[in-house]
Short mmCIF file of C-alpha atoms and ligand atoms in Angstrom, two decimals:
data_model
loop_
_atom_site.label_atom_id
_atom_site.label_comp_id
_atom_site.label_asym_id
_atom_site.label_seq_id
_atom_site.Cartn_x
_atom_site.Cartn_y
_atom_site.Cartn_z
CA UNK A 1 -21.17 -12.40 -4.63
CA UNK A 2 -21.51 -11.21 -0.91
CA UNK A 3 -19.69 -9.56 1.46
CA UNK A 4 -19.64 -9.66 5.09
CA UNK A 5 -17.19 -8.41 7.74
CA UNK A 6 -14.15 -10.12 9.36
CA UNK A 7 -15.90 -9.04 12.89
CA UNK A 8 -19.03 -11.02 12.04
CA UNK A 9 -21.76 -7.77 12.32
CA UNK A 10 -21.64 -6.33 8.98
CA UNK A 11 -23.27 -9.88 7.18
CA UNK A 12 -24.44 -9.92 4.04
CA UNK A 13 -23.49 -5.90 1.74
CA UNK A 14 -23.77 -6.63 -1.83
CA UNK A 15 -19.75 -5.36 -4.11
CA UNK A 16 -20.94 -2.56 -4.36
CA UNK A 17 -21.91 -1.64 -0.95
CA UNK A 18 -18.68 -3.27 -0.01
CA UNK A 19 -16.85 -0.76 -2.26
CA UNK A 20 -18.49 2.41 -1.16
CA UNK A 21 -18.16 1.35 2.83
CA UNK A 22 -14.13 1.08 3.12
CA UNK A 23 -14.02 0.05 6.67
CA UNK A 24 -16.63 -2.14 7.72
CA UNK A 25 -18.87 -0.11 10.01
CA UNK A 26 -18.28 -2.93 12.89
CA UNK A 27 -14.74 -1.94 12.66
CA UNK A 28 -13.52 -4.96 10.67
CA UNK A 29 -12.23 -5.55 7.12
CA UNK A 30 -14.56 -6.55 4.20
CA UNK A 31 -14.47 -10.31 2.51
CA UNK A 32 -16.10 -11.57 0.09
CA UNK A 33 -18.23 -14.46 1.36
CA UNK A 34 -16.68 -17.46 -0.84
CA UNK A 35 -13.43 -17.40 -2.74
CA UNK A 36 -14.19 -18.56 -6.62
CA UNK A 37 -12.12 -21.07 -7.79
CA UNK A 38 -10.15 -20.30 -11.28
CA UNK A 39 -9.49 -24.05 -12.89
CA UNK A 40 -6.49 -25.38 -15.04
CA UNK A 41 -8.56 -24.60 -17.82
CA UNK A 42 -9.14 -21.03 -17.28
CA UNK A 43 -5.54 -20.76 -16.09
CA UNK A 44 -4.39 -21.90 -19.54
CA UNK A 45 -6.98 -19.42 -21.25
CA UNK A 46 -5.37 -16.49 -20.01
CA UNK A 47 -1.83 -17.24 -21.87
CA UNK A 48 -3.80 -15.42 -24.52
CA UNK A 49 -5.55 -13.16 -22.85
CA UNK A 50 -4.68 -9.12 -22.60
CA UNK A 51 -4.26 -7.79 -19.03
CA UNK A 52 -7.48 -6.15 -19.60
CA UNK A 53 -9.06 -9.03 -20.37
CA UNK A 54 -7.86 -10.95 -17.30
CA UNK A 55 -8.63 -8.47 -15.27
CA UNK A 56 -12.24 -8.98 -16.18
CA UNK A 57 -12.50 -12.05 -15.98
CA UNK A 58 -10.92 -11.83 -12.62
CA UNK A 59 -12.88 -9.17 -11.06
CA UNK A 60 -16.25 -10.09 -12.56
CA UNK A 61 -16.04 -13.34 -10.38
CA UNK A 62 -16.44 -10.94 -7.54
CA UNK A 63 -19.10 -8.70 -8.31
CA UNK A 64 -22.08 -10.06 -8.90
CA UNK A 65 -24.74 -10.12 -11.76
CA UNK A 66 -25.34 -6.60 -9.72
CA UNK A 67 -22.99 -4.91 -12.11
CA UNK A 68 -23.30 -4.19 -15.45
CA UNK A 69 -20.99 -6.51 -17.85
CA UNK A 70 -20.96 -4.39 -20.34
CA UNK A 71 -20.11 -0.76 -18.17
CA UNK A 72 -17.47 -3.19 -16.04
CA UNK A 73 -15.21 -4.10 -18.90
CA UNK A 74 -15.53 0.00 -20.14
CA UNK A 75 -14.37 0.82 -17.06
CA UNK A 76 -11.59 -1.83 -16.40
CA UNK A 77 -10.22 -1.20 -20.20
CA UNK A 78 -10.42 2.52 -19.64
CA UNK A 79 -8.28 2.58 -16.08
CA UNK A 80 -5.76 0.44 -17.88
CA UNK A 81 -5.09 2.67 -21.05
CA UNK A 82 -3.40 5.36 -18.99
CA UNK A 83 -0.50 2.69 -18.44
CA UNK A 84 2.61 3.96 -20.54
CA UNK A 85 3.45 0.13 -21.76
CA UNK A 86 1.07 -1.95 -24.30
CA UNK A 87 1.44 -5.01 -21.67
CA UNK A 88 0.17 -2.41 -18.45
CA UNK A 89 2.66 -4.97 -16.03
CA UNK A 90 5.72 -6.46 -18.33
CA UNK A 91 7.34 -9.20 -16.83
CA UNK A 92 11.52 -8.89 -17.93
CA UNK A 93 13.73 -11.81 -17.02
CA UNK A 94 16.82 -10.63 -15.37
CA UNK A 95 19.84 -12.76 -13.61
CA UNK A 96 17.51 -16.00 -13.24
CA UNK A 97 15.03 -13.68 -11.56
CA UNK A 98 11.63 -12.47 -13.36
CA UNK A 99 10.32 -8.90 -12.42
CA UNK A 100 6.94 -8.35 -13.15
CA UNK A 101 6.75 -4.26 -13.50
CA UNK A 102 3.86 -2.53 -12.02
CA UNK A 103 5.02 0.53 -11.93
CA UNK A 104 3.87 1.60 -15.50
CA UNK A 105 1.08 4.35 -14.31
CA UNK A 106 0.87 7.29 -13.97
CA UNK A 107 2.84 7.89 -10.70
CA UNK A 108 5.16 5.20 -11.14
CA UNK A 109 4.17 2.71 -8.80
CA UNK A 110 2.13 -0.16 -8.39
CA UNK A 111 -0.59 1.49 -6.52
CA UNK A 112 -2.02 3.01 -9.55
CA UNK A 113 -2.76 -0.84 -11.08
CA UNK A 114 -5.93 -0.61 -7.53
CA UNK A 115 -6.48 3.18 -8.09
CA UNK A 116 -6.80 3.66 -11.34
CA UNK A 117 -9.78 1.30 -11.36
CA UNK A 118 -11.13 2.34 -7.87
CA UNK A 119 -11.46 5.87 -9.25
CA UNK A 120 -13.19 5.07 -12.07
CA UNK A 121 -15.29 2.48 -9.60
CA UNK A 122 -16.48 5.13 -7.20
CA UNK A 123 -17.55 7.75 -10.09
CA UNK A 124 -19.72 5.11 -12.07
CA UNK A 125 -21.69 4.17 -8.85
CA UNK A 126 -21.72 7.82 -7.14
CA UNK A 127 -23.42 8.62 -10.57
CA UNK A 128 -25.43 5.79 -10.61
CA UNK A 129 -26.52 6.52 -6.85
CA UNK A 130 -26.48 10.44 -7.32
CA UNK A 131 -24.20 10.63 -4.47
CA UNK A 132 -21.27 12.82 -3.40
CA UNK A 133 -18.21 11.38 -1.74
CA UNK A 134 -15.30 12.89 0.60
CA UNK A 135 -11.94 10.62 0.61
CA UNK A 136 -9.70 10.25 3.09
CA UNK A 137 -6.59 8.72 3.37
CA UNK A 138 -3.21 8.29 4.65
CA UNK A 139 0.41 7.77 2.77
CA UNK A 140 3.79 6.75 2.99
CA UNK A 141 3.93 7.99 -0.09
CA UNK A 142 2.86 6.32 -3.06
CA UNK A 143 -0.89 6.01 -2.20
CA UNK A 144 -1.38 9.66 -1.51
CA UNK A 145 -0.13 10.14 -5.54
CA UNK A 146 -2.17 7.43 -7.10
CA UNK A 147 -5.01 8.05 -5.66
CA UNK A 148 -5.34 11.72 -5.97
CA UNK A 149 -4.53 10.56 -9.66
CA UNK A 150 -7.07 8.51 -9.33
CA UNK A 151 -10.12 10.83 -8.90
CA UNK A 152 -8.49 14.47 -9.50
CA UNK A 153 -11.36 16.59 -11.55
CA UNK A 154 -13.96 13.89 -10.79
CA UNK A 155 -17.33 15.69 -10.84
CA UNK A 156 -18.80 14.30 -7.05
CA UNK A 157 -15.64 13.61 -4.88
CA UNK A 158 -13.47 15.60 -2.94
CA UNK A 159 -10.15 13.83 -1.63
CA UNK A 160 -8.20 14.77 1.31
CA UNK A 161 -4.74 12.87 1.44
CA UNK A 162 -2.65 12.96 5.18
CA UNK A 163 1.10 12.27 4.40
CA UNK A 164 4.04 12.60 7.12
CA UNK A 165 5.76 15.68 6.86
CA UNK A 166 9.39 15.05 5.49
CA UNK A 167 9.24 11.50 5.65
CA UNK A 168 8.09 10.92 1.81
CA UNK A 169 10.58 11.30 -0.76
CA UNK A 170 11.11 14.97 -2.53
CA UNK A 171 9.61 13.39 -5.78
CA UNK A 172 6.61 11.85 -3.85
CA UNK A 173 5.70 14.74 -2.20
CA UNK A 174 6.06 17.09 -5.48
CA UNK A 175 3.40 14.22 -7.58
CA UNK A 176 0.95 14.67 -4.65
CA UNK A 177 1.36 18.77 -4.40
CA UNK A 178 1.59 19.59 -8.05
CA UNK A 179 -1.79 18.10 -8.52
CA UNK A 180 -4.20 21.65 -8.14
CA UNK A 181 -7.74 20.42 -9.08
CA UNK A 182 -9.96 22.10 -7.09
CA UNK A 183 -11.22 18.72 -5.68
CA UNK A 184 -7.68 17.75 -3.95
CA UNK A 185 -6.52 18.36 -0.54
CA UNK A 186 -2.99 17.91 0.72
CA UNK A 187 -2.53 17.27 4.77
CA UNK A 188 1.39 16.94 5.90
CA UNK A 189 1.05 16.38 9.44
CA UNK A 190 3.45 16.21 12.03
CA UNK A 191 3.89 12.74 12.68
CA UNK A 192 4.00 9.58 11.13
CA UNK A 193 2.24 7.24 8.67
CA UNK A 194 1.09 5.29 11.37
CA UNK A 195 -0.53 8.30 12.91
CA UNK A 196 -2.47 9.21 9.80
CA UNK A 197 -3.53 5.53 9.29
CA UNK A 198 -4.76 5.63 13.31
CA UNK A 199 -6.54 9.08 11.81
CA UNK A 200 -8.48 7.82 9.40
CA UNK A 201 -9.97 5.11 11.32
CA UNK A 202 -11.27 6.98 14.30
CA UNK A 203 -12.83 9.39 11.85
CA UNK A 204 -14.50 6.02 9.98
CA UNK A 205 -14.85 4.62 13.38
CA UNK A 206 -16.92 8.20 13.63
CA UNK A 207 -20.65 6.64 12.01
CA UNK A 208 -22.38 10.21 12.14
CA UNK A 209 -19.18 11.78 10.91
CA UNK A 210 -18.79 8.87 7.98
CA UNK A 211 -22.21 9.30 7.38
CA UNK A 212 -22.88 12.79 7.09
CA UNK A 213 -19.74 13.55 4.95
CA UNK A 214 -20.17 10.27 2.94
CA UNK A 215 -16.53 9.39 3.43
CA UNK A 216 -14.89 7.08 1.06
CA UNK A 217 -11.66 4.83 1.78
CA UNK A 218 -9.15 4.14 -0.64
CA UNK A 219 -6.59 3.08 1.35
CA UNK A 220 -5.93 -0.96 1.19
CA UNK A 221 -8.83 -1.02 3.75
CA UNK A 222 -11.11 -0.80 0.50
CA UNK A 223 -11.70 -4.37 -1.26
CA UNK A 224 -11.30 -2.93 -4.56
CA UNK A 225 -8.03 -2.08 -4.03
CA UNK A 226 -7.34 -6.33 -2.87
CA UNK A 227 -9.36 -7.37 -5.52
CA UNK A 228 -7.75 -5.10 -8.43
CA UNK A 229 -4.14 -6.64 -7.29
CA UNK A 230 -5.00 -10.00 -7.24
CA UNK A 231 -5.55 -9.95 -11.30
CA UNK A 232 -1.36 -9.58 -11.65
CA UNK A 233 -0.53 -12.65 -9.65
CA UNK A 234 -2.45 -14.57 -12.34
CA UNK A 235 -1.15 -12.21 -15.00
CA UNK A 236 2.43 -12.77 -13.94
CA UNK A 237 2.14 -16.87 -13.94
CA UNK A 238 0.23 -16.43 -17.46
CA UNK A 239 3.68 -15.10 -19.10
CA UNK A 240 5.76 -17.12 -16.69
CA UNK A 241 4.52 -20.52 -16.38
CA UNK A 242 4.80 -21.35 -20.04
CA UNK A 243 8.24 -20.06 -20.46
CA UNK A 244 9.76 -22.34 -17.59
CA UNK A 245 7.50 -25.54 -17.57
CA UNK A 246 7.18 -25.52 -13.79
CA UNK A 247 4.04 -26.15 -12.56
CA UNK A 248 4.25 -23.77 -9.12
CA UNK A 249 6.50 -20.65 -8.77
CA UNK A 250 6.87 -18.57 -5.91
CA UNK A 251 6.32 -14.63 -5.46
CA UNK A 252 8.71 -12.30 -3.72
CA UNK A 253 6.71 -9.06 -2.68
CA UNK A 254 8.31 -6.10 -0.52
CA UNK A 255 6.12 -5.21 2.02
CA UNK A 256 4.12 -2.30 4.16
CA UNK A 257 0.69 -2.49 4.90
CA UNK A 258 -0.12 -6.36 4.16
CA UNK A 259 -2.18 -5.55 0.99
CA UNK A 260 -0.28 -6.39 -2.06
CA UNK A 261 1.20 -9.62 -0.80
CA UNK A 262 -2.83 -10.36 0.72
CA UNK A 263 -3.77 -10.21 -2.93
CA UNK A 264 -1.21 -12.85 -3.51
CA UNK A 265 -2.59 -15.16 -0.88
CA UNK A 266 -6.36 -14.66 -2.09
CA UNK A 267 -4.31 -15.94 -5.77
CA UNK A 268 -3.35 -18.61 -4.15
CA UNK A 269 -6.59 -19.36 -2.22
CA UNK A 270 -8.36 -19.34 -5.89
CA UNK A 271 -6.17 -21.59 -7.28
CA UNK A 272 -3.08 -20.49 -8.31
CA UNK A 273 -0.27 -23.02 -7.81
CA UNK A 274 2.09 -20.36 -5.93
CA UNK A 275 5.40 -22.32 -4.03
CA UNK A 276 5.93 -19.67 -1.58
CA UNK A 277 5.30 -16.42 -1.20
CA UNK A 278 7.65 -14.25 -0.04
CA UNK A 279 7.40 -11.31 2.85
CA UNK A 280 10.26 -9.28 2.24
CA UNK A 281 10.22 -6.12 4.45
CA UNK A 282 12.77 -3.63 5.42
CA UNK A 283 13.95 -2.77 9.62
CA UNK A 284 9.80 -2.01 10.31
CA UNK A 285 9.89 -5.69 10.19
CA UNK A 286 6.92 -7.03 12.77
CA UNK A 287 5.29 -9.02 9.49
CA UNK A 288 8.63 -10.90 9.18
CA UNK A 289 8.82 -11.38 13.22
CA UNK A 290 5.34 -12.62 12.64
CA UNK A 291 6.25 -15.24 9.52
CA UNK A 292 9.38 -16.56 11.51
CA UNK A 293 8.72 -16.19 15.08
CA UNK A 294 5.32 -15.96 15.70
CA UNK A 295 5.91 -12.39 17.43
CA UNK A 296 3.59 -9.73 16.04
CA UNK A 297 4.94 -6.92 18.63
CA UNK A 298 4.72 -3.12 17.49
CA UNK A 299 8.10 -1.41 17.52
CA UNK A 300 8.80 1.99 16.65
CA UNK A 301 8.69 3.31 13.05
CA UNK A 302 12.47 3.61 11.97
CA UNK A 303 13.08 5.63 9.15
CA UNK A 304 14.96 3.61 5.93
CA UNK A 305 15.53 3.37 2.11
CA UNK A 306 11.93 2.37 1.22
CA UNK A 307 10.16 4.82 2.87
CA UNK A 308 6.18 3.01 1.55
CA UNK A 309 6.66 0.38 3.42
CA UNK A 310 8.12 2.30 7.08
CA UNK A 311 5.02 0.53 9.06
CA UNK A 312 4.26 -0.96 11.94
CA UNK A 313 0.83 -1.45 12.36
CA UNK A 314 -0.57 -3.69 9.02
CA UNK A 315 -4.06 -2.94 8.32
CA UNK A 316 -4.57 -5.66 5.85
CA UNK A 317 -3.44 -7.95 8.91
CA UNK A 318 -6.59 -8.73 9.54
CA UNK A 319 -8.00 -10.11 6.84
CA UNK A 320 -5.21 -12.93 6.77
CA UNK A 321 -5.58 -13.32 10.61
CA UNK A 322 -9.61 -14.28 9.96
CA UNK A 323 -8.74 -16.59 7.74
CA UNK A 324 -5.88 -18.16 9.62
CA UNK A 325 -8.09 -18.44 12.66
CA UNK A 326 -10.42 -20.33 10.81
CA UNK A 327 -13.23 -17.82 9.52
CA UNK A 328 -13.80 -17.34 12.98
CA UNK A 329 -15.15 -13.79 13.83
CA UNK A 330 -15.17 -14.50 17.65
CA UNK A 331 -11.53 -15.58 18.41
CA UNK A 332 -10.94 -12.53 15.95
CA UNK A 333 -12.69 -10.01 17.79
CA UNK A 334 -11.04 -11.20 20.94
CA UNK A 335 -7.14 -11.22 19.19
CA UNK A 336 -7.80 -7.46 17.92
CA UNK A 337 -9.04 -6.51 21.73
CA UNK A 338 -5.94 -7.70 22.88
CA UNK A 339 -3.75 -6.06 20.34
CA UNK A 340 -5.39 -2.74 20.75
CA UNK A 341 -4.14 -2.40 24.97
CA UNK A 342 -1.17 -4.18 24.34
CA UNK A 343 0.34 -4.01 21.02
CA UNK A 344 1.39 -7.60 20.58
CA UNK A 345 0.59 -10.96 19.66
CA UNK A 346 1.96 -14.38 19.88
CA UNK A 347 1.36 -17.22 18.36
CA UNK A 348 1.49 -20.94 19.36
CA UNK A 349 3.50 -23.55 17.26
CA UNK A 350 0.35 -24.77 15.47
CA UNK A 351 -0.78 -21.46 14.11
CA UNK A 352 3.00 -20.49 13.62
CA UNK A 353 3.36 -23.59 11.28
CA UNK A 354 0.09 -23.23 9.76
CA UNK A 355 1.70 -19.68 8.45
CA UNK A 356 4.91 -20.94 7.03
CA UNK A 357 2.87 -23.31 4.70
CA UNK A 358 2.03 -20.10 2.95
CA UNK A 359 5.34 -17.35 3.01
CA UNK A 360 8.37 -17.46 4.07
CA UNK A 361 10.44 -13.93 4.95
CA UNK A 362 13.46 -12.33 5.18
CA UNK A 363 14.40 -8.77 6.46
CA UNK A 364 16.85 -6.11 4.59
CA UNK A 365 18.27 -3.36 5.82
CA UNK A 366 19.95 -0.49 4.75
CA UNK A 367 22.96 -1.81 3.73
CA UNK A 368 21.86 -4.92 2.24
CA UNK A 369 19.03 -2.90 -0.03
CA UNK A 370 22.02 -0.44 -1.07
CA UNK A 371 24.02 -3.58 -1.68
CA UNK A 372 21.51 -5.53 -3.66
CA UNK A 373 20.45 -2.30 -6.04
CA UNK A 374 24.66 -2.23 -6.77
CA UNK A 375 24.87 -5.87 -6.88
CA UNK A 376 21.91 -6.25 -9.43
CA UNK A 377 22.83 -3.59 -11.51
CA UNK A 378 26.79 -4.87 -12.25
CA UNK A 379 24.97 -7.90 -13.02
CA UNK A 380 22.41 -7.10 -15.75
CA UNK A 381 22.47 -3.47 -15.90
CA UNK A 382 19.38 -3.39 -14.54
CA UNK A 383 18.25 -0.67 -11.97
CA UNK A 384 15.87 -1.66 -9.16
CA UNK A 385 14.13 0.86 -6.27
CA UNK A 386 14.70 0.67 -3.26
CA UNK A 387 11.37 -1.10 -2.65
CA UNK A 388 11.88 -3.43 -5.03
CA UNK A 389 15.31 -4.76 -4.11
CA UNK A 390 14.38 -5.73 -0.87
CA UNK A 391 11.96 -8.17 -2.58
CA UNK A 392 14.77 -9.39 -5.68
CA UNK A 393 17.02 -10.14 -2.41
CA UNK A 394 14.42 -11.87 -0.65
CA UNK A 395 13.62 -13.61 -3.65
CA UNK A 396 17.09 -14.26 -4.80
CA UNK A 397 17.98 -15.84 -1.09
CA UNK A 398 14.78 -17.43 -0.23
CA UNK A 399 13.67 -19.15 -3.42
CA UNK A 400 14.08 -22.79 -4.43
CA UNK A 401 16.87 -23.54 -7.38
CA UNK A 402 14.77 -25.31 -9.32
CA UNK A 403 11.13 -22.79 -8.66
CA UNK A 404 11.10 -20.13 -10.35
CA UNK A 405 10.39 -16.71 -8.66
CA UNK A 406 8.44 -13.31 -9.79
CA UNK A 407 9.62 -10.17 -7.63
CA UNK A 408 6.79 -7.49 -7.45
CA UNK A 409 8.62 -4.27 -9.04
CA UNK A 410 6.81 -1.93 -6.90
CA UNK A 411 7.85 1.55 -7.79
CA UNK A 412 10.26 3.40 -10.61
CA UNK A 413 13.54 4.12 -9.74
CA UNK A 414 13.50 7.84 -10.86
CA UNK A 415 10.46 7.82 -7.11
CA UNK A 416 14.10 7.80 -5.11
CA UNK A 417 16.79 9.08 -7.14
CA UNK A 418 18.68 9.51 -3.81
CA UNK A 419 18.99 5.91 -2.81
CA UNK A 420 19.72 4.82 -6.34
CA UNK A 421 22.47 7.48 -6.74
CA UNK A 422 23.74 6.13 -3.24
CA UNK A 423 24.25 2.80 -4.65
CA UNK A 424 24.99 3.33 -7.80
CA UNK A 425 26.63 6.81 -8.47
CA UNK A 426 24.14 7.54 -11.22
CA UNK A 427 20.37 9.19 -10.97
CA UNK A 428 18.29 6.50 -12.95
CA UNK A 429 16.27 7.76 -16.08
CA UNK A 430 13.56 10.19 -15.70
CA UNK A 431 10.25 8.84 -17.27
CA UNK A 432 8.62 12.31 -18.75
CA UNK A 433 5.53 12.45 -16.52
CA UNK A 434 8.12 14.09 -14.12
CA UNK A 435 9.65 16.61 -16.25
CA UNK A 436 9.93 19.67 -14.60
CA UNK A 437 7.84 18.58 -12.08
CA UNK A 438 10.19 21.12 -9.34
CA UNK A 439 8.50 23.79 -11.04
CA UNK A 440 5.14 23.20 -10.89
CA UNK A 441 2.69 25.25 -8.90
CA UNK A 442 1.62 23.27 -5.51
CA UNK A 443 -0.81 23.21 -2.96
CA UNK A 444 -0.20 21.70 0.98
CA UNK A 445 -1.32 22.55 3.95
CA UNK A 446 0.46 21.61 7.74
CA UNK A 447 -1.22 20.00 10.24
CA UNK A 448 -1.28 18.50 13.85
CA UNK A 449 -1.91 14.61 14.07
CA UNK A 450 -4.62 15.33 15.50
CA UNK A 451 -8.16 13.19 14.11
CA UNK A 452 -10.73 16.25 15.50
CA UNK A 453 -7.93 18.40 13.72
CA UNK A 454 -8.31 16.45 10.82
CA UNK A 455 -12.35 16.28 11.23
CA UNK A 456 -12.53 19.91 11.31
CA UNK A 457 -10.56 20.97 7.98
CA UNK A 458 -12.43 17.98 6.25
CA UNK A 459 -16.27 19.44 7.22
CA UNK A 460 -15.32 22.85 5.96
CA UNK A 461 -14.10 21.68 2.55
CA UNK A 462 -16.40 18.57 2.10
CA UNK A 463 -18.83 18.33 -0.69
C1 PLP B 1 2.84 0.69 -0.82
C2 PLP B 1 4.14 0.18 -1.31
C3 PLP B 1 4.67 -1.03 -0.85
C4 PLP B 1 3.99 -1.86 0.22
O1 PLP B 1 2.79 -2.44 -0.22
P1 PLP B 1 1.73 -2.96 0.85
O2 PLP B 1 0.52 -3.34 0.06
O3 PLP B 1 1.46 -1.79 1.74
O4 PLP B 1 2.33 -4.09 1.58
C5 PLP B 1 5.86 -1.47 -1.40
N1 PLP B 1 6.52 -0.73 -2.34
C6 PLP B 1 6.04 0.43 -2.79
C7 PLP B 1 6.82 1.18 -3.80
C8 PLP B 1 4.84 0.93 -2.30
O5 PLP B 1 4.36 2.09 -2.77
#
C-alpha cells in the first residue's frame, strides 16, 4: 500500500514513511492511495475473531508486504494486553441503545485503542531505522494522557505534550503530570487547544526544524492513529450485527477533531454497511453547521461539559473534504487557501447533499448533556461521560426505529467526576489506575502560546 498527500506533492511514501512523517511535508494530510475492500465473507469471519485478531487483519491491509507479519501481529497483540477487559472494547446493550466501550486503557479513554499501538509503532521502526524521535503534540485532554502513556520510558523518543492551562479536567491534567519518566515533557500554555494545535503545525510546517529534531506527530494528523480506529467500527458490527439481524446499523460518535468519526467513514468506504453515522458535538459545533447547513464558519471556543471535544478548527477535516471533492488535490488546495484568510466555508446544495448521504448531526448543550447522563442513568443505571452522552442523545434522537445504533463510549466517567456528580448527585466509581493519583509527584511547566516559545524549550530538551 501507498500513501500520498491530500495536497497532491507528497505522491507516493511507503506506511511506514507515512507513519514517521505526521503531517505531510506539503502541508496536507496523509491517505492511503486505494481503500481495500473487506467482503461479506470476511465480515462474517470476524464474528469469531478476537479484537486482536481483527485488528490485524484490518491494519495489515494497509501496510504493505513492507512490514513484517510476524513482528506486526507481536506488536498489535502486545498494545492490546494493557486493556483492563478480556474483550479490549465490550459492546453492553442498554435502553435499546448498544455502547461499544473504548475506554478500557490505560487512561480511560478511547484514545489509548490509536496510541497504544502508535507507541509501540514508532519504537519498532526507530529501532529498525536507528533513529531518535521528538513528539509533539497538543490536547484537550485525553490525547496528551494516552500518548505520553503511549511512549513513556521508550529508549529513542522524547515527547513534549502542550495542553491549555485550566481548561482540562483536574483528573486529566493529574494522568498527564504524574507521569515523571525522564523522556516526558508537560507544556500548559496560556491559551487554548486550538492554539496548541495552530503550534504544532507551524513548527511541522518548520522542514529544517522537523528535520533536524526528527519530530514525530501523534496527534490524529498521524494515519496510524485513523487506521488503528477504524478496526472498532468493524469490531462493533461483528458483536452487533448477529444479535439484531439487521443488515446496516448506524454509529453515533461525539465529536472534536474529526478523527474518530473519519475512521468510521473510511469503515464505511471499505465496506461496512453503516445507515448513518452520526456527528454529535457539543456548543463548538461548526462540524454540525457543516452536516446541516453547509456553513463551516470558525466561532470562538466556548468552554462546556466535554471539554475533548471544545474545537473549532477540525484537523481531520481535510481528509473527508479530499474525498468529498472528488480526490481532487487542486480544488483542495484552493478551499484550504480560502479557509486560512477567512475562516469559513460554504457549500452549495450539491456538495451539501452529497454529505448528508453519509451523517447526519445534532448539537447538545449543557443542559441537554446534564439531562441525558440523569435521564440514562434512572433508566438502566447506567452512567455515561459527558462525552459520551452527547453521542447516546444524538443517537437516541437521530436513529431509525427499526436500525439499530452503536454510541462510541469515549471516555470513563470517573475522567469528569464533576459533571457526573452535577447530574447525578453521585461521583461514579473510581477504576484503580487512579488511586491516589492527587498524591503523586508531578512535573509541568507554564508557557506562552507562543510556536518560537515552544521551538525553543523543545531544542534544549530534544534527543
Ligand atoms: C478526543 C475525544 C473526543 C473527540 O474525538 P475526535 O477524534 O477528536 O473527534 C471525544 N470524546 C473524548 C472523551 C475524547 O477524548
Amino acid at each position: 500500500m501507498r500513501y500520498m498527500s491530500t495536497r497532491g506533492q507528497v505522491r507516493d511514501l511507503s506506511f511506514k514513511d507515512a507513519v514517521m512523517m505526521g503531517l505531510a511535508n506539503d502541508g496536507g494530510l496523509l491517505l492511503p492511495k486505494q481503500i481495500p475492500a473487506i467482503d461479506t465473507t470476511q465480515l462474517a469471519a470476524y464474528q469469531t475473531m478476537s479484537y486482536p485478531q481483527i485488528a490485524f487483519d484490518i491494519i495489515s491491509r494497509f501496510t504493505g508486504d513492507d512490514f513484517d507479519q510476524n513482528d506486526l501481529r507481536e506488536l498489535i497483540e502486545r498494545s492490546y494486553a494493557t486493556f483492563d477487559h478480556p474483550d479490549v472494547t465490550p459492546v453492553t446493550k442498554q435502553d435499546g441503545v448498544y455502547i461499544l466501550e473504548l475506554f478500557h486503557g490505560p487512561t480511560l479513554a478511547f484514545k489509548d485503542v490509536a496510541l497504544q499501538f502508535l507507541g509501540n509503532l514508532f519504537e519498532y521502526l526507530l529501532e529498525e531505522r536507528n533513529e531518535k524521535m521528538n513528539i509533539l503534540g497538543a490536547t484537550s485532554g485525553d490525547t496528551g494522557s494516552a500518548a505520553i502513556y503511549g511512549v513513556r520510558g521508550k529508549d529513542r523518543i522524547n515527547i513534549f505534550i502542550m495542553h491549555p492551562d485550566g481548561k482540562v479536567s483536574p483528573i486529566q491534567k493529574l494522568q498527564m503530570t504524574t507521569v515523571t519518566d525522564e523522556n516526558v515533557f508537560n507544556l500548559a500554555i496560556r491559551g487554548t487547544f486550538d492554539d496548541g494545535q495552530r503550534i504544532v503545525k507551524e513548527t511541522f510546517n518548520d522542514l529544517d526544524f522537523k528535520a533536524n529534531y526528527s519530530l514525530g506527530a501523534v496527534n490524529s494528523i498521524n494515519w496510524a492513529r485513523v487506521l488503528a480506529q477504524i478496526v472498532y467500527y468493524f469490531y462493533a458490527y461483528s458483536r452487533v450485527q448477529p444479535e439484531t439481524g439487521c443488515e446496516k446499523i448506524d454509529f453515533s460518535v461525539p465529536t472534536g477533531n474529526f478523527g474518530d468519526i473519519f475512521a468510521g467513514y473510511m469503515a464505511k468506504r471499505m465496506g461496512l454497511p453503516v445507515d448513518k453515522l452520526i456527528l454529535a458535538t457539543n456548543e463548538n459545533n461548526i462540524l454540525s453547521r457543516f452536516v446541516l447547513n453547509g456553513d463551516y464558519s470558525v466561532g470562538d471556543v466556548v468552554e462546556t461539559l466535554s471539554p475533548s471535544m471544545d474545537i473549532q478548527i477540525a484537523s481531520n477535516f481535510e481528509r473527508y473534504l479530499y474525498y468529498l471533492l472528488g480526490e481532487d488535490s487542486e480544488s483542495l488546495c484552493g478551499l484550504m487557501e480560502s479557509f486560512a484568510t477567512s475562516k469559513s466555508l460554504q457549500f452549495d446544495g450539491q456538495l451539501q447533499a452529497k454529505v448528508r448521504e453519509d451523517f447526519d448531526s445534532l448539537t447538545v448543550d449543557k443542559a441537554a448533556t446534564v439531562d441525558q447522563i440523569r435521564d440514562f442513568h434512572q433508566r438502566t443505571g447506567y452512567v455515561l461521560d459527558p462525552h459520551t452522552a452527547v453521542g447516546v442523545r444524538a443517537g437516541e434522537r437521530l436513529s431509525d426505529p427499526d436500525v439499530p445504533v452503536v454510541c462510541l463510549a469515549t471516555a470513563h466517567p470517573a475522567k469528569f467526576g464533576d459533571a457526573v456528580q452535577q447530574a447525578i448527585g453521585q461521583d461514579p466509581e473510581r477504576p484503580a489506575s487512579l488511586d491516589g493519583i492527587e498524591q503523586r509527584d508531578s512535573r509541568c511547566e507554564l508557557i506562552d502560546a507562543e510556536t518560537e516559545k515552544v521551538k525553543a524549550y523543545l531544542a534544549q530538551r530534544a534527543r
